mmCIF file of C-alpha atoms in Angstrom:
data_model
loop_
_atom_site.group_PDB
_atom_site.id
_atom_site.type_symbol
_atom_site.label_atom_id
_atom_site.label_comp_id
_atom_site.label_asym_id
_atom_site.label_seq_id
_atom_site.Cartn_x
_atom_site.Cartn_y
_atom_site.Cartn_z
ATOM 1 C CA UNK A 1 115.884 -150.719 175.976
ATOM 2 C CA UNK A 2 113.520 -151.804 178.232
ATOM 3 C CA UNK A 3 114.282 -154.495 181.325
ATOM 4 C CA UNK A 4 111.515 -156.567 182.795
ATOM 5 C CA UNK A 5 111.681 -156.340 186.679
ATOM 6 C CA UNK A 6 113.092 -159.830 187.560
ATOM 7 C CA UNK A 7 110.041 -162.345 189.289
ATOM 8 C CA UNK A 8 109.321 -161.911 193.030
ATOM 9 C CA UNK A 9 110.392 -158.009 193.039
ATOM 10 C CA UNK A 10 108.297 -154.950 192.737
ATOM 11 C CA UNK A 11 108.959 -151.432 192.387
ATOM 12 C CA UNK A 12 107.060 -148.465 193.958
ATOM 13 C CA UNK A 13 107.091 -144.601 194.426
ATOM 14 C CA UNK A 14 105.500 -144.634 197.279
ATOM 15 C CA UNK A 15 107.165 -142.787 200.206
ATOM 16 C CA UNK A 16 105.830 -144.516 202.974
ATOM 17 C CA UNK A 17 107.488 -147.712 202.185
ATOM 18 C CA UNK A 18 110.960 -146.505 202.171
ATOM 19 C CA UNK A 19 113.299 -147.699 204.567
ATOM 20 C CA UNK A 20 115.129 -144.716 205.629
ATOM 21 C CA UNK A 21 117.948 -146.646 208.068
ATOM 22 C CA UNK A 22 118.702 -148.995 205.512
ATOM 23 C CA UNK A 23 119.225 -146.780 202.753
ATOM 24 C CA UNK A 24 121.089 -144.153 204.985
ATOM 25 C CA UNK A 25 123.544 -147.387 205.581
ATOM 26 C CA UNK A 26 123.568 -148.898 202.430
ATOM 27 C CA UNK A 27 125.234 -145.391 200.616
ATOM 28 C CA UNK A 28 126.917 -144.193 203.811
ATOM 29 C CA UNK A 29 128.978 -147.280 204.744
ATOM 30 C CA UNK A 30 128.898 -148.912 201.249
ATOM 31 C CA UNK A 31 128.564 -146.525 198.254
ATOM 32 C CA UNK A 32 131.773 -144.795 196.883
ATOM 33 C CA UNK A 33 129.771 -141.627 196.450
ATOM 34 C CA UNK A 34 127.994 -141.096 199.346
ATOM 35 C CA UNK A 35 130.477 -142.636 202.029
ATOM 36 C CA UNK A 36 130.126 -140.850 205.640
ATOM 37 C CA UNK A 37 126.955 -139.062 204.650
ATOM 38 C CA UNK A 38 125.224 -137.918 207.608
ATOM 39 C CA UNK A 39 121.749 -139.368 208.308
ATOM 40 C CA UNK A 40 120.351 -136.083 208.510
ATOM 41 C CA UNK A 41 121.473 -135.291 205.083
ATOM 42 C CA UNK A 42 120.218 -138.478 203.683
ATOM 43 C CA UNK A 43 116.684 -137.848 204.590
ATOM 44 C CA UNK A 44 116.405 -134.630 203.818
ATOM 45 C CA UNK A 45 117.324 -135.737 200.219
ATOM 46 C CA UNK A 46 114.564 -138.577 200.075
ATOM 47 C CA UNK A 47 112.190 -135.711 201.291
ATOM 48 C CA UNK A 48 113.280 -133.465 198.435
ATOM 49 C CA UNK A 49 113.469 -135.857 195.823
ATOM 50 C CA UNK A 50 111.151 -138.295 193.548
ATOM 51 C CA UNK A 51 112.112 -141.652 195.399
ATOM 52 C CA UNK A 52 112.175 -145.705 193.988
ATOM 53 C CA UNK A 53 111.870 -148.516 195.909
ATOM 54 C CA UNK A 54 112.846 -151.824 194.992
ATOM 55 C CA UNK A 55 111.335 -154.430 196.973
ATOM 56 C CA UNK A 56 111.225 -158.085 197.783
ATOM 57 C CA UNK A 57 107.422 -159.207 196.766
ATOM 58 C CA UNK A 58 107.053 -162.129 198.938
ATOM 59 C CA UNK A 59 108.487 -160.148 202.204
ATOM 60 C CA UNK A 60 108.131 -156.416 201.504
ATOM 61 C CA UNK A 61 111.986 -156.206 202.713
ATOM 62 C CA UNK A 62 113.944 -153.555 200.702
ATOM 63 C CA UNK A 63 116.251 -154.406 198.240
ATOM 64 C CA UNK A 64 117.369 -151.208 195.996
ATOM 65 C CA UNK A 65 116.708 -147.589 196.204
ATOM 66 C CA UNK A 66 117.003 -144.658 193.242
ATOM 67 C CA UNK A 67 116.610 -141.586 193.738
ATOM 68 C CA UNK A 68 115.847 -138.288 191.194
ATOM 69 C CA UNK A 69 115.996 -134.577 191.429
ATOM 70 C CA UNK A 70 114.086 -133.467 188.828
ATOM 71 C CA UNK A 71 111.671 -130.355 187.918
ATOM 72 C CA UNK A 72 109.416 -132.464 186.181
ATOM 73 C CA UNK A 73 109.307 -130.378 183.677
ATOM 74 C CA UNK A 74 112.827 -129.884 181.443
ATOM 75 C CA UNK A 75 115.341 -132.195 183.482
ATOM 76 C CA UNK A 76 116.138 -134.763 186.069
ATOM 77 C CA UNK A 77 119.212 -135.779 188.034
ATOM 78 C CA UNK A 78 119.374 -139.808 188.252
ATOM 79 C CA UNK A 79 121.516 -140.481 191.670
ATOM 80 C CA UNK A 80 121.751 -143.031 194.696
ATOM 81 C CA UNK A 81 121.064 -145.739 192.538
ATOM 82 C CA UNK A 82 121.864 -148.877 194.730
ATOM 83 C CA UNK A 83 121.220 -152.506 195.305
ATOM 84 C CA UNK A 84 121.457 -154.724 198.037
ATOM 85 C CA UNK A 85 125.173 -156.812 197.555
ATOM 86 C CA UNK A 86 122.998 -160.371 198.358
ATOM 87 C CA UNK A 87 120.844 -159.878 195.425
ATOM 88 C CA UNK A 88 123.253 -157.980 192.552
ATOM 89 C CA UNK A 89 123.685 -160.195 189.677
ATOM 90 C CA UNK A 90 119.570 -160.293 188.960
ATOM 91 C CA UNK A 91 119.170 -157.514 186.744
ATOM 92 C CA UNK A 92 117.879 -155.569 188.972
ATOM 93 C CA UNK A 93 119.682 -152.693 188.919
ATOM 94 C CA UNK A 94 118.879 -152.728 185.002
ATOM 95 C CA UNK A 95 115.617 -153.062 185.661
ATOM 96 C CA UNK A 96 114.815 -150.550 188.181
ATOM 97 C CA UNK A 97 116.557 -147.749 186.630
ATOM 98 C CA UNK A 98 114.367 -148.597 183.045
ATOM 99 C CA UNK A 99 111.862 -147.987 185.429
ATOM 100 C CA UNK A 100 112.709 -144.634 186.512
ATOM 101 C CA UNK A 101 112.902 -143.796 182.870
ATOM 102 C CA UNK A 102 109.611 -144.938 182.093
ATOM 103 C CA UNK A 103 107.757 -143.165 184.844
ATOM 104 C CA UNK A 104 109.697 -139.778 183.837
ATOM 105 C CA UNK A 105 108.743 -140.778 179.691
ATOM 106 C CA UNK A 106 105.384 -138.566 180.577
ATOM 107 C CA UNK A 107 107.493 -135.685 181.787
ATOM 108 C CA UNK A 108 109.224 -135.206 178.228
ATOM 109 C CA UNK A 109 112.313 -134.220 179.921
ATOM 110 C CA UNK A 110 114.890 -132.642 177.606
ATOM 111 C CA UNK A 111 117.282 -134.511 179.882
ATOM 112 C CA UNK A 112 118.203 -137.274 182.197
ATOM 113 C CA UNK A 113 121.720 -136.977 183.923
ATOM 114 C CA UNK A 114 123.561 -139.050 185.978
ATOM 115 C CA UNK A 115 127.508 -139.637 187.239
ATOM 116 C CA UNK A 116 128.779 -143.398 188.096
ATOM 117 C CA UNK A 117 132.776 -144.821 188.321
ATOM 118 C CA UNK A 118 131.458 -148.443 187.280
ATOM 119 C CA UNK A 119 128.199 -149.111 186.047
ATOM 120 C CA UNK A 120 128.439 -147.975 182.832
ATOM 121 C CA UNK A 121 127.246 -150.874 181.519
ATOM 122 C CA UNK A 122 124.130 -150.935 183.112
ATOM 123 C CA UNK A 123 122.644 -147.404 182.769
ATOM 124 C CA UNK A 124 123.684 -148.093 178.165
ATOM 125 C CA UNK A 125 121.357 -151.233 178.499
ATOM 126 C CA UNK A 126 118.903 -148.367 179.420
ATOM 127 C CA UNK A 127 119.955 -145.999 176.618
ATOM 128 C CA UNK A 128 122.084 -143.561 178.699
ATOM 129 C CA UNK A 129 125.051 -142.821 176.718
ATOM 130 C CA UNK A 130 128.800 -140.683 177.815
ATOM 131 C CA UNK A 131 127.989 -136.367 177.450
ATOM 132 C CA UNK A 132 128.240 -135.704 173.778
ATOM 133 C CA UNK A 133 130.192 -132.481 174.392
ATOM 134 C CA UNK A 134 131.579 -132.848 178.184
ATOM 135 C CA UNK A 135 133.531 -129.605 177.666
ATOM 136 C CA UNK A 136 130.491 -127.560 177.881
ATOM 137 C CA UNK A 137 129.329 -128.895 181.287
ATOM 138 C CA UNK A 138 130.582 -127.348 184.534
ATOM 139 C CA UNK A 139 130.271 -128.390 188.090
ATOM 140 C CA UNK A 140 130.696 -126.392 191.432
ATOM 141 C CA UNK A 141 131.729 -128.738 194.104
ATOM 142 C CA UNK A 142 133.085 -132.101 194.697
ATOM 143 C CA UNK A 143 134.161 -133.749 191.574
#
């Protein structure tokens, strides 16, 4: 279940070495979800949230973001997962969302959600699996 971070990439936490342009344009011009989301919005949610970079180890350039909204204590919310079109195809994506999971393993979370149109097959490599029981889950808001 685990995926090893492709050579010449690194991941880190830290906040400082987020790019907040690119990763305002990369979901606002390019991700089905967060298309036309205001700048303003996007930072305050990388303020608010528990933030992964994925990053080019020879430059330091970005080249993936994840971001979750979790209590760290009973649940998280897995969202903005995204990587850079020039280097899909890497596993990469694979590998930085098994590494979200293993930083929140510590947490014992009684859950990890998420919502995607088309990478199904990515997040089951990490062990995330379709709602047992969708009828009992209810959303207010866009769906």
């Amino acid at each position: 279940m685990n995926s090893a971070l492709p050579p010449g990439y690194e991941i880190s936490t830290a906040p400082e070495r987020l790019d907040h342009a690119l990763i305002h344009q990369w979901l606002s011009k390019d991700a089905y979800w967060a298309l036309g989301r205001p700048r303003e919005k996007q930072d305050l949610a990388i303020a608010e949230s528990l933030n992964f970079g994925l990053y080019d180890s020879a430059s330091g350039a970005q080249a993936g973001y994840a971001r979750v909204v979790t209590d760290r204590t009973t649940f998280a919310w897995l969202c903005d997962v995204y990587i850079e079109p020039t280097v899909r195809g890497k596993g990469l994506g694979t590998a930085l969302v098994s590494a979200v999971r293993e930083h929140l393993a510590p947490y014992g979370l009684r859950r990890i959600l998420l919502a995607t149109a088309d990478a199904h097959a990515v997040y089951a490599e990490v062990g995330f699996e379709p709602l047992g029981e969708p009828a009992k889950w209810m959303v207010l808001g866009e769906q």
